[in-house]
Short mmCIF file of C-alpha atoms (C1' of nucleotides) in Angstrom, two decimals:
data_model
loop_
_atom_site.label_atom_id
_atom_site.label_comp_id
_atom_site.label_asym_id
_atom_site.label_seq_id
_atom_site.Cartn_x
_atom_site.Cartn_y
_atom_site.Cartn_z
CA UNK A 29 112.43 83.47 61.12
CA UNK A 30 108.31 81.44 61.27
CA UNK A 31 108.25 78.99 64.24
CA UNK A 32 106.82 76.21 63.00
CA UNK A 33 104.37 74.24 65.55
CA UNK A 34 104.33 74.32 69.08
CA UNK A 35 107.07 71.06 69.12
CA UNK A 36 109.48 73.75 69.07
CA UNK A 37 109.24 74.56 72.97
CA UNK A 38 110.72 72.08 75.28
CA UNK A 39 108.81 69.23 76.55
CA UNK A 40 108.68 70.50 79.98
CA UNK A 41 108.01 74.18 79.34
CA UNK A 42 105.56 76.50 81.84
CA UNK A 43 104.19 79.63 80.88
CA UNK A 44 101.60 81.80 83.29
CA UNK A 45 101.27 83.33 79.81
CA UNK A 46 100.36 80.23 77.34
CA UNK A 47 98.46 78.59 80.44
CA UNK A 48 95.97 81.11 80.16
CA UNK A 49 94.97 80.14 76.69
CA UNK A 50 93.49 76.87 74.94
CA UNK A 51 95.82 74.49 73.11
CA UNK A 52 94.07 75.75 70.13
CA UNK A 53 94.97 79.27 70.83
CA UNK A 54 98.58 78.72 71.80
CA UNK A 55 99.07 76.69 68.56
CA UNK A 56 98.04 80.29 66.44
CA UNK A 57 100.19 82.56 68.83
CA UNK A 58 103.23 80.10 69.06
CA UNK A 59 102.30 79.95 64.79
CA UNK A 60 102.54 83.68 64.77
CA UNK A 61 105.83 83.38 66.18
CA UNK A 62 109.50 84.20 65.18
CA UNK A 63 112.53 82.92 67.09
CA UNK A 64 115.58 84.41 67.79
CA UNK A 65 118.76 83.66 69.73
CA UNK A 66 119.69 85.57 72.69
CA UNK A 67 123.93 86.21 73.89
CA UNK A 68 124.42 88.04 77.27
CA UNK A 69 124.70 91.51 77.47
CA UNK A 70 122.36 92.08 74.53
CA UNK A 71 119.65 94.48 75.15
CA UNK A 72 115.91 93.35 74.59
CA UNK A 73 114.21 96.60 75.48
CA UNK A 74 115.08 99.48 76.31
CA UNK A 75 112.50 101.58 78.87
CA UNK A 76 111.11 104.51 77.31
CA UNK A 77 111.73 103.43 73.89
CA UNK A 78 108.56 102.43 71.56
CA UNK A 79 107.13 99.15 72.53
CA UNK A 80 106.88 97.29 69.45
CA UNK A 81 107.28 93.51 70.27
CA UNK A 82 105.98 90.93 72.78
CA UNK A 83 108.00 88.08 73.54
CA UNK A 84 108.05 84.97 75.38
CA UNK A 85 111.63 83.46 77.05
CA UNK A 86 111.73 80.13 75.87
CA UNK A 87 115.25 79.17 77.32
CA UNK A 88 118.52 81.68 78.69
CA UNK A 89 118.23 84.29 81.56
CA UNK A 90 117.64 87.73 81.51
CA UNK A 91 118.07 90.80 84.02
CA UNK A 92 115.17 93.27 83.87
CA UNK A 93 115.61 97.07 85.68
CA UNK A 94 115.24 100.41 85.63
CA UNK A 95 117.59 102.86 85.19
CA UNK A 96 117.61 105.68 87.40
CA UNK A 97 118.20 109.46 86.41
CA UNK A 98 121.93 109.13 87.92
CA UNK A 99 122.16 106.16 85.46
CA UNK A 100 122.47 103.32 87.82
CA UNK A 101 120.41 100.12 87.46
CA UNK A 102 117.85 99.66 89.54
CA UNK A 103 117.62 95.59 89.40
CA UNK A 104 113.92 94.32 89.64
CA UNK A 105 114.10 90.27 89.07
CA UNK A 106 115.53 87.69 86.99
CA UNK A 107 113.56 86.48 83.95
CA UNK A 108 113.68 82.74 83.19
CA UNK A 109 111.98 80.72 80.53
CA UNK A 110 108.52 81.04 80.34
CA UNK A 111 108.81 84.80 81.52
CA UNK A 112 106.82 86.96 78.90
CA UNK A 113 107.54 90.64 78.44
CA UNK A 114 106.60 93.83 75.95
CA UNK A 115 103.25 93.56 77.75
CA UNK A 116 103.67 97.32 77.18
CA UNK A 117 103.35 96.09 73.58
CA UNK A 118 99.63 95.22 73.68
CA UNK A 119 98.29 97.59 76.97
CA UNK A 120 99.34 100.42 77.01
CA UNK A 121 99.01 103.39 75.08
CA UNK A 122 101.13 105.45 74.12
CA UNK A 123 103.37 101.83 73.74
CA UNK A 124 105.76 102.58 75.68
CA UNK A 125 108.29 99.63 77.48
CA UNK A 126 108.39 100.63 81.07
CA UNK A 127 111.61 98.84 82.08
CA UNK A 128 114.75 97.69 80.42
CA UNK A 129 115.65 93.79 80.03
CA UNK A 130 119.51 92.60 78.93
CA UNK A 131 120.17 89.06 78.50
CA UNK A 132 122.74 87.27 80.77
CA UNK A 133 122.93 84.25 79.15
CA UNK A 134 122.38 82.05 75.91
CA UNK A 135 119.13 81.45 75.04
CA UNK A 136 116.48 82.40 72.86
CA UNK A 137 112.77 83.75 72.43
CA UNK A 138 109.29 83.99 70.62
CA UNK A 139 108.49 87.29 69.95
CA UNK A 140 105.27 89.10 67.91
CA UNK A 141 105.70 92.20 66.48
CA UNK A 142 103.16 94.77 66.85
CA UNK A 143 100.18 94.45 64.22
CA UNK A 144 100.93 90.81 64.79
CA UNK A 145 100.11 90.97 68.61
CA UNK A 146 97.25 92.95 68.72
CA UNK A 147 96.08 91.00 65.91
CA UNK A 148 96.44 87.94 68.61
CA UNK A 149 94.14 89.97 71.07
CA UNK A 150 91.57 90.07 68.63
CA UNK A 151 91.49 86.99 67.26
CA UNK A 152 92.14 84.95 70.68
CA UNK A 153 89.73 86.03 73.23
CA UNK A 154 91.27 84.64 76.45
CA UNK A 155 94.18 86.58 75.22
CA UNK A 156 92.99 89.48 77.68
CA UNK A 157 92.47 87.08 80.58
CA UNK A 158 96.16 85.59 79.83
CA UNK A 159 97.94 88.75 80.45
CA UNK A 160 95.84 89.63 83.24
CA UNK A 161 97.18 86.79 84.66
CA UNK A 162 100.88 87.57 83.59
CA UNK A 163 100.96 90.97 84.81
CA UNK A 164 98.89 90.23 87.84
CA UNK A 165 101.71 87.94 88.86
CA UNK A 166 104.37 90.56 88.57
CA UNK A 167 102.43 92.78 90.44
CA UNK A 168 102.44 90.16 92.94
CA UNK A 169 106.19 89.84 92.86
CA UNK A 170 106.97 93.39 92.98
CA UNK A 171 104.96 93.64 95.66
CA UNK A 172 106.68 91.61 97.61
CA UNK A 173 110.08 92.78 96.38
CA UNK A 174 108.97 95.89 98.03
CA UNK A 175 107.45 94.39 101.66
CA UNK A 176 110.83 92.42 102.09
CA UNK A 177 113.64 93.39 100.08
CA UNK A 178 113.51 97.41 100.19
CA UNK A 179 113.47 98.17 103.65
CA UNK A 180 115.18 95.49 105.28
CA UNK A 181 118.76 95.34 106.54
CA UNK A 182 121.48 93.83 103.50
CA UNK A 183 121.60 90.63 104.65
CA UNK A 184 118.21 89.53 104.84
CA UNK A 185 118.04 91.33 101.71
CA UNK A 186 121.16 88.76 100.02
CA UNK A 187 119.86 85.54 101.79
CA UNK A 188 116.04 86.15 100.04
CA UNK A 189 117.95 86.34 97.08
CA UNK A 190 120.26 83.68 97.38
CA UNK A 191 116.84 81.84 97.95
CA UNK A 192 115.27 83.30 95.27
CA UNK A 193 118.24 82.57 92.49
CA UNK A 194 118.46 79.13 94.22
CA UNK A 195 114.57 78.62 93.50
CA UNK A 196 114.36 80.06 89.95
CA UNK A 197 118.44 79.03 88.23
CA UNK A 198 119.83 76.47 90.63
CA UNK A 199 121.25 73.08 89.43
CA UNK A 200 120.97 70.55 91.53
CA UNK A 201 125.01 69.14 91.93
CA UNK A 202 127.42 67.28 94.02
CA UNK A 203 127.03 69.01 97.86
CA UNK A 204 123.90 70.75 97.32
CA UNK A 205 121.99 73.15 94.49
CA UNK A 206 124.81 75.11 92.73
CA UNK A 207 123.86 79.00 91.22
CA UNK A 208 126.20 80.35 89.03
CA UNK A 209 126.42 83.45 90.29
CA UNK A 210 129.24 86.04 90.62
CA UNK A 211 129.05 87.98 93.80
CA UNK A 212 129.01 91.40 91.53
CA UNK A 213 125.32 90.01 90.42
CA UNK A 214 124.56 89.13 93.71
CA UNK A 215 124.96 92.50 94.94
CA UNK A 216 123.43 93.90 92.22
CA UNK A 217 120.21 91.85 92.69
CA UNK A 218 120.49 92.18 96.82
CA UNK A 219 121.00 96.15 96.08
CA UNK A 220 124.16 96.61 98.06
CA UNK A 221 127.61 97.06 97.06
CA UNK A 222 130.07 93.73 96.03
CA UNK A 223 131.76 94.53 99.42
CA UNK A 224 129.01 93.84 101.59
CA UNK A 225 128.07 91.31 99.58
CA UNK A 226 131.33 89.45 99.63
CA UNK A 227 131.29 89.66 103.54
CA UNK A 228 128.43 88.18 104.34
CA UNK A 229 129.04 84.94 101.74
CA UNK A 230 132.29 85.34 103.40
CA UNK A 231 130.68 85.11 106.46
CA UNK A 232 128.12 82.56 106.09
CA UNK A 233 130.98 80.17 104.37
CA UNK A 234 132.60 80.21 107.46
CA UNK A 235 129.92 79.25 109.07
CA UNK A 236 129.64 76.32 107.43
CA UNK A 237 126.42 76.96 105.55
CA UNK A 238 127.11 77.76 102.16
CA UNK A 239 129.95 76.98 99.87
CA UNK A 240 131.49 79.13 97.21
CA UNK A 241 134.04 78.69 94.22
CA UNK A 242 135.12 81.67 91.85
CA UNK A 243 131.86 82.25 89.99
CA UNK A 244 130.11 79.85 92.16
CA UNK A 245 127.34 79.60 95.18
CA UNK A 246 126.34 76.10 96.25
CA UNK A 247 123.74 76.13 98.79
CA UNK A 248 123.37 72.57 101.08
CA UNK A 249 119.34 72.75 99.88
CA UNK A 250 117.17 75.42 100.15
CA UNK A 251 115.30 74.35 103.70
CA UNK A 252 118.35 73.47 105.32
CA UNK A 253 120.10 77.67 104.34
CA UNK A 254 117.11 79.53 105.26
CA UNK A 255 117.14 77.23 108.54
CA UNK A 256 120.60 77.84 108.87
CA UNK A 257 120.58 81.34 108.62
CA UNK A 258 117.91 82.05 110.62
CA UNK A 259 119.43 80.06 113.59
CA UNK A 260 122.33 82.34 113.55
CA UNK A 261 120.34 85.38 114.89
CA UNK A 262 121.30 87.69 112.19
CA UNK B 13 71.94 99.83 99.98
CA UNK B 14 72.06 99.52 96.16
CA UNK B 15 73.14 102.05 94.28
CA UNK B 16 70.47 103.40 91.79
CA UNK B 17 72.67 105.08 88.87
CA UNK B 18 75.26 106.32 87.67
CA UNK B 19 74.38 109.72 88.70
CA UNK B 20 75.33 109.46 92.20
CA UNK B 21 79.21 109.92 91.59
CA UNK B 22 80.26 113.17 91.40
CA UNK B 23 79.78 115.07 88.03
CA UNK B 24 84.05 115.86 87.49
CA UNK B 25 84.19 111.75 88.88
CA UNK B 26 87.76 110.15 86.78
CA UNK B 27 88.43 106.08 87.24
CA UNK B 28 90.62 104.54 84.97
CA UNK B 29 88.86 101.54 85.84
CA UNK B 30 85.24 103.13 84.61
CA UNK B 31 87.13 104.54 81.66
CA UNK B 32 87.97 101.56 80.16
CA UNK B 33 83.99 100.66 79.65
CA UNK B 34 81.31 101.80 77.58
CA UNK B 35 78.58 104.06 79.09
CA UNK B 36 76.08 101.33 78.74
CA UNK B 37 78.54 99.10 80.83
CA UNK B 38 79.07 101.46 83.37
CA UNK B 39 75.77 102.05 83.91
CA UNK B 40 75.50 98.04 84.25
CA UNK B 41 78.02 98.21 86.65
CA UNK B 42 77.88 100.84 88.51
CA UNK B 43 73.53 99.98 89.31
CA UNK B 44 74.89 96.31 90.82
CA UNK B 45 76.93 97.79 93.19
CA UNK B 46 76.46 98.89 97.04
CA UNK B 47 77.24 101.69 98.33
CA UNK B 48 78.88 102.15 101.95
CA UNK B 49 80.23 105.38 104.05
CA UNK B 50 83.68 104.59 105.30
CA UNK B 51 85.52 106.39 108.30
CA UNK B 52 89.48 106.84 109.80
CA UNK B 53 90.77 103.60 110.98
CA UNK B 54 88.72 101.69 108.91
CA UNK B 55 90.42 98.15 107.74
CA UNK B 56 88.96 98.03 104.31
CA UNK B 57 90.67 94.96 103.65
CA UNK B 58 93.28 92.51 105.00
CA UNK B 59 96.06 91.10 103.05
CA UNK B 60 96.21 87.13 103.03
CA UNK B 61 91.99 87.41 103.71
CA UNK B 62 89.73 85.82 101.35
CA UNK B 63 88.99 88.43 98.74
CA UNK B 64 85.30 88.41 98.77
CA UNK B 65 84.44 92.18 97.04
CA UNK B 66 85.87 94.41 94.46
CA UNK B 67 85.48 97.88 95.16
CA UNK B 68 86.05 102.24 93.85
CA UNK B 69 86.72 104.64 96.26
CA UNK B 70 84.29 107.50 95.46
CA UNK B 71 85.69 110.39 98.22
CA UNK B 72 88.20 110.31 100.91
CA UNK B 73 91.55 108.69 101.27
CA UNK B 74 92.62 105.58 101.89
CA UNK B 75 96.33 104.14 102.52
CA UNK B 76 97.82 101.25 100.89
CA UNK B 77 100.30 99.00 102.75
CA UNK B 78 101.57 95.50 103.32
CA UNK B 79 102.19 94.43 106.49
CA UNK B 80 106.21 92.89 107.42
CA UNK B 81 106.34 89.51 108.96
CA UNK B 82 107.69 91.67 111.90
CA UNK B 83 104.46 93.45 111.91
CA UNK B 84 105.00 96.90 110.85
CA UNK B 85 103.49 98.40 107.92
CA UNK B 86 105.67 99.22 104.87
CA UNK B 87 103.52 101.88 103.10
CA UNK B 88 103.14 101.28 98.85
CA UNK B 89 100.77 104.04 97.87
CA UNK B 90 97.65 106.23 98.69
CA UNK B 91 93.86 105.79 97.00
CA UNK B 92 92.27 108.28 96.25
CA UNK B 93 88.43 109.07 94.31
CA UNK B 94 88.45 106.84 91.35
CA UNK B 95 90.97 104.15 92.36
CA UNK B 96 89.75 100.82 92.42
CA UNK B 97 90.66 98.13 94.75
CA UNK B 98 90.21 94.52 95.56
CA UNK B 99 91.01 93.32 92.15
CA UNK B 100 92.52 89.72 93.42
CA UNK B 101 88.72 88.84 93.75
CA UNK B 102 88.17 88.92 90.05
CA UNK B 103 91.43 87.74 88.45
CA UNK B 104 93.60 85.44 91.26
CA UNK B 105 92.63 81.80 92.60
CA UNK B 106 92.71 81.55 94.78
CA UNK B 107 91.18 84.83 95.71
CA UNK B 108 93.00 86.75 98.77
CA UNK B 109 94.02 90.11 99.29
CA UNK B 110 97.81 90.95 98.64
CA UNK B 111 97.45 94.61 100.84
CA UNK B 112 95.92 96.07 103.45
CA UNK B 113 93.97 98.98 103.29
CA UNK B 114 92.84 101.59 105.71
CA UNK B 115 90.52 104.34 105.52
CA UNK B 116 92.25 107.12 106.23
CA UNK B 117 89.73 110.31 106.03
CA UNK B 118 85.91 110.00 105.97
CA UNK B 119 84.67 109.18 102.64
CA UNK B 120 82.78 106.10 100.82
CA UNK B 121 83.22 103.70 98.02
CA UNK B 122 81.07 101.75 96.03
CA UNK B 123 81.44 97.55 95.95
CA UNK B 124 80.73 94.15 94.35
CA UNK B 125 81.04 91.22 96.45
CA UNK B 126 82.28 88.05 94.77
CA UNK B 127 79.53 87.09 92.92
CA UNK B 128 78.41 90.35 91.71
CA UNK B 129 81.66 90.94 89.97
CA UNK B 130 82.60 87.77 88.84
CA UNK B 131 79.25 88.19 87.00
CA UNK B 132 80.03 91.46 85.96
CA UNK B 133 83.58 89.97 84.45
CA UNK B 134 80.97 87.95 81.91
CA UNK B 135 78.30 90.03 81.27
CA UNK B 136 81.44 93.38 80.16
CA UNK B 137 83.28 92.43 77.47
CA UNK B 138 85.04 95.45 78.42
CA UNK B 139 85.75 94.41 81.83
CA UNK B 140 89.27 92.24 81.12
CA UNK B 141 90.57 95.06 79.37
CA UNK B 142 89.37 97.78 81.81
CA UNK B 143 90.62 95.69 84.59
CA UNK B 144 94.10 95.10 82.54
CA UNK B 145 94.39 98.99 82.86
CA UNK B 146 94.07 99.15 86.56
CA UNK B 147 96.96 96.52 87.09
CA UNK B 148 98.98 97.52 84.80
CA UNK B 149 98.96 101.24 86.31
CA UNK B 150 99.61 99.63 89.88
CA UNK B 151 102.42 98.40 88.14
CA UNK B 152 104.05 101.10 86.56
CA UNK B 153 103.44 102.76 89.65
CA UNK B 154 104.92 100.19 91.95
CA UNK B 155 108.19 99.92 89.52
CA UNK B 156 108.37 103.80 90.13
CA UNK B 157 108.36 103.54 93.77
CA UNK B 158 111.17 100.76 93.95
CA UNK B 159 113.18 102.39 91.23
CA UNK B 160 112.80 106.04 93.14
CA UNK B 161 111.68 106.05 96.44
CA UNK B 162 113.83 102.62 97.80
CA UNK B 163 116.84 103.00 96.95
CA UNK B 164 117.80 106.76 97.54
CA UNK B 165 118.56 108.50 100.48
CA UNK B 166 116.12 109.95 102.43
CA UNK B 167 115.87 113.50 101.44
CA UNK B 168 114.80 112.43 97.90
CA UNK B 169 112.37 110.12 99.07
CA UNK B 170 110.84 112.87 101.25
CA UNK B 171 111.05 114.90 98.11
CA UNK B 172 109.31 113.09 96.18
CA UNK B 173 106.61 112.10 98.96
CA UNK B 174 106.00 115.34 98.98
CA UNK B 175 105.55 116.35 95.60
CA UNK B 176 103.20 112.82 95.22
CA UNK B 177 100.95 113.67 97.58
CA UNK B 178 100.75 117.33 96.91
CA UNK B 179 99.70 116.01 93.49
CA UNK B 180 96.78 113.41 94.84
CA UNK B 181 95.85 115.34 98.10
CA UNK B 182 96.43 118.74 97.80
CA UNK B 183 94.34 121.93 98.09
CA UNK B 184 95.42 125.12 96.78
CA UNK B 185 95.27 127.86 99.22
CA UNK B 186 96.18 131.03 100.52
CA UNK B 187 100.04 131.06 99.52
CA UNK B 188 100.09 128.19 97.62
CA UNK B 189 99.81 124.01 98.27
CA UNK B 190 98.68 122.88 101.30
CA UNK B 191 98.75 119.31 102.80
CA UNK B 192 96.92 117.84 105.70
CA UNK B 193 99.84 115.63 106.51
CA UNK B 194 101.29 115.20 110.37
CA UNK B 195 105.08 114.75 110.06
CA UNK B 196 104.74 111.23 110.91
CA UNK B 197 102.37 110.30 107.88
CA UNK B 198 104.70 112.02 105.62
CA UNK B 199 107.58 109.67 107.58
CA UNK B 200 105.95 106.84 106.80
CA UNK B 201 104.94 107.11 103.40
CA UNK B 202 108.84 107.90 102.98
CA UNK B 203 110.10 104.97 105.04
CA UNK B 204 112.03 107.19 107.68
CA UNK B 205 111.97 108.32 111.72
CA UNK B 206 109.66 111.03 112.06
CA UNK B 207 112.84 113.04 113.53
CA UNK B 208 114.66 112.37 109.87
CA UNK B 209 111.70 114.11 108.42
CA UNK B 210 111.47 116.43 110.78
CA UNK B 211 114.99 117.82 110.15
CA UNK B 212 114.46 117.39 106.44
CA UNK B 213 111.44 119.43 106.67
CA UNK B 214 113.15 122.47 109.07
CA UNK B 215 116.01 122.48 107.18
CA UNK B 216 113.42 123.64 103.78
CA UNK B 217 111.44 125.76 105.77
CA UNK B 218 114.55 127.82 106.87
CA UNK B 219 115.34 127.84 103.30
CA UNK B 220 112.20 129.34 102.60
CA UNK B 221 111.30 126.74 100.23
CA UNK B 222 108.24 125.50 102.13
CA UNK B 223 106.24 126.50 105.41
CA UNK B 224 104.68 124.23 107.62
CA UNK B 225 102.46 124.55 110.83
CA UNK B 226 101.24 121.43 113.08
CA UNK B 227 99.49 118.99 110.92
CA UNK B 228 99.91 121.40 107.59
CA UNK B 229 102.07 122.03 104.89
CA UNK B 230 102.31 124.94 102.77
CA UNK B 231 104.39 124.30 99.13
CA UNK B 232 104.15 127.35 97.61
CA UNK B 233 103.80 125.42 93.72
CA UNK B 234 104.61 122.13 92.95
CA UNK B 235 107.57 123.12 90.12
CA UNK B 236 108.33 126.02 91.98
CA UNK B 237 109.23 123.23 95.21
CA UNK B 238 110.47 120.82 92.72
CA UNK B 239 113.11 123.20 91.37
CA UNK B 240 113.94 124.57 94.63
CA UNK B 241 114.80 121.95 95.69
CA UNK B 242 117.07 120.43 93.35
CA UNK B 243 118.84 123.81 93.25
CA UNK B 244 120.18 122.87 96.91
CA UNK B 245 122.89 120.96 95.99
CA UNK B 246 120.99 118.26 98.19
"C1'" DC C 24 154.57 81.55 84.22
"C1'" DG C 25 152.59 85.75 84.01
"C1'" DC C 26 148.43 88.24 83.69
"C1'" DT C 27 143.50 89.83 84.23
"C1'" DG C 28 139.26 90.16 86.34
"C1'" DC C 29 137.22 88.25 90.36
"C1'" DC C 30 137.28 88.15 94.76
"C1'" DT C 31 138.78 89.40 99.70
"C1'" DT C 32 140.19 92.39 103.38
"C1'" DG C 33 141.30 96.85 106.36
"C1'" DA C 34 140.23 101.25 107.83
"C1'" DG C 35 137.89 106.31 107.18
"C1'" DT C 36 133.26 107.92 106.26
"C1'" DT C 37 128.41 108.91 106.38
"C1'" DA C 38 123.73 108.85 106.43
"C1'" DC C 39 120.45 107.47 109.15
"C1'" DA C 40 118.22 105.08 113.13
"C1'" DT C 41 117.22 105.09 118.35
"C1'" DC C 42 117.16 106.99 122.52
"C1'" DA C 43 115.86 111.21 125.78
"C1'" DA C 44 113.70 115.27 126.61
"C1'" DA C 45 111.86 119.11 126.39
"C1'" DC C 46 109.14 122.70 123.92
"C1'" DG C 47 104.90 125.17 122.19
"C1'" DC C 48 100.54 125.04 119.32
"C1'" DG C 49 95.55 124.35 120.02
"C1'" DG C 50 92.13 122.58 122.19
"C1'" DT C 51 89.28 122.22 126.99
"C1'" DG C 52 87.06 123.34 130.83
"C1'" DG C 53 87.42 126.55 134.86
"C1'" DC D 22 90.39 134.95 130.06
"C1'" DC D 23 93.68 131.98 131.67
"C1'" DA D 24 95.59 127.45 133.11
"C1'" DC D 25 95.89 123.23 131.87
"C1'" DC D 26 97.07 119.71 128.91
"C1'" DG D 27 97.97 115.91 124.84
"C1'" DC D 28 100.23 115.06 121.21
"C1'" DG D 29 102.80 116.84 117.14
"C1'" DT D 30 107.32 118.38 116.90
"C1'" DT D 31 112.07 119.50 117.79
"C1'" DT D 32 116.85 118.97 119.28
"C1'" DG D 33 120.91 116.82 121.11
"C1'" DA D 34 123.95 112.99 122.16
"C1'" DT D 35 124.88 108.52 120.84
"C1'" DG D 36 124.90 103.72 117.94
"C1'" DT D 37 125.54 101.58 114.26
"C1'" DA D 38 125.37 99.67 109.25
"C1'" DA D 39 126.94 99.58 105.17
"C1'" DC D 40 129.22 102.29 101.23
"C1'" DT D 41 133.71 104.56 99.90
"C1'" DC D 42 138.19 104.21 98.60
"C1'" DA D 43 142.85 101.56 98.67
"C1'" DA D 44 145.72 97.75 98.65
"C1'" DG D 45 146.24 92.95 97.99
"C1'" DG D 46 145.34 87.92 97.35
"C1'" DC D 47 144.16 84.11 93.94
"C1'" DA D 48 142.27 81.54 90.64
"C1'" DG D 49 142.47 80.39 85.57
"C1'" DC D 50 143.56 81.04 81.83
"C1'" DG D 51 147.00 81.66 77.89
#
DNA sequence: CGCTGCCTTGAGTTACATCAAACGCGGTGG
DNA sequence: CCACCGCGTTTGATGTAACTCAAGGCAGCG
């Protein structure tokens, strides 16, 4: 299905990638895209496979991870509307995906196949810069993850994951910011077992700095949670 | 000191960055550079500081790390001749370094200040692509580090560090590949204490799959070590 | 009203960090 | 040539965060 115009994007749509282009270029780019719905558990790209499309998440949520040699998933980040993936398609040779991406919510994406994306790079002088910005952002983000998550105790990792996730996926509802995440999803994102995650979360709940129902977490507020948590001397 | 020509680079010099440019562009770029010697412990850039130069390591070795909030260093990678740093100078706004880099050996670098590097981006049409390639490489590397080092047991991290380091910094000598690294440097790179590193290394030595003197490790060969180590059922 | 899947709790185990202490290589000066 | 010194290294004892496994509770759905 060919996308007819930029009008198909939500009004408040923000994307690092598109922001790097002129509005005329955005028009061109969006017109060349195919739109496609996605559903939970669908694998959108697989590391090692030939990178044959560049794509942009329009709605929904995806998980970006890498497969360890022993087969389990090393979570890297969430993908939210506006995020661009499959950059290997245009900037690596041989073009192979380096990460695996799986949808975790209903949603939709815009995509460009190999030929189309390479043509766009030639046609739009700002494409290189726009891609640069996207890659640089990912790099920054990963350095943060490595520096701040990877070599810190489980509790701090979990707290950070909660904050980041709340920022990206939180809906504000009665009593604070609601997050649709199961203990297991949090555990994966914070790189720990479900058991450890449960214990920390329970502890926090009994301290009154968050509340939780099955499959849902509610933080009073971002700054509130951050302060409360730091105040508990770990 | 202005660099006079590309002739000042070693004959066998390889750089992902320069490889992305035409030979005419390389000429232009190198002519615009300043050359500077570096010595151990010298801080070449500091995270958070204003990014005011783009630079290329010509000879020597540097360590790239990030400072955690509690002040200790989170090692990210070695930098070797041909590696480019300070990319934030041209591709981030506001331009701030995101990592700290420290020299660990005598050597030299070529650098371009803020104005010069931005001018080069405008003058050389392939700069964007060349920078892209560099950033994409770093991203790949970081994903590897995250996936393979960060969430694996200490022994596997150390083995990987040895292999990577040998590849980058190893000299081949009598009896195999020699590495000038202290236990402490290895420990930092593999994110563990010196004690743990010592124990693992001693174990391997007593198994006969490597030898070590003070400040030096000798691996029989890359593939040999890799196989031997895997064969020991961890 | 029972079933299924998420969640919780506890007990046992392990890998690794921490700390204290001593060893020995390799340089330096007598 | 020997005595010394300092730093990189080694070893052991101890503590602990987090994983594993087993079992049971409970929410929400049919």
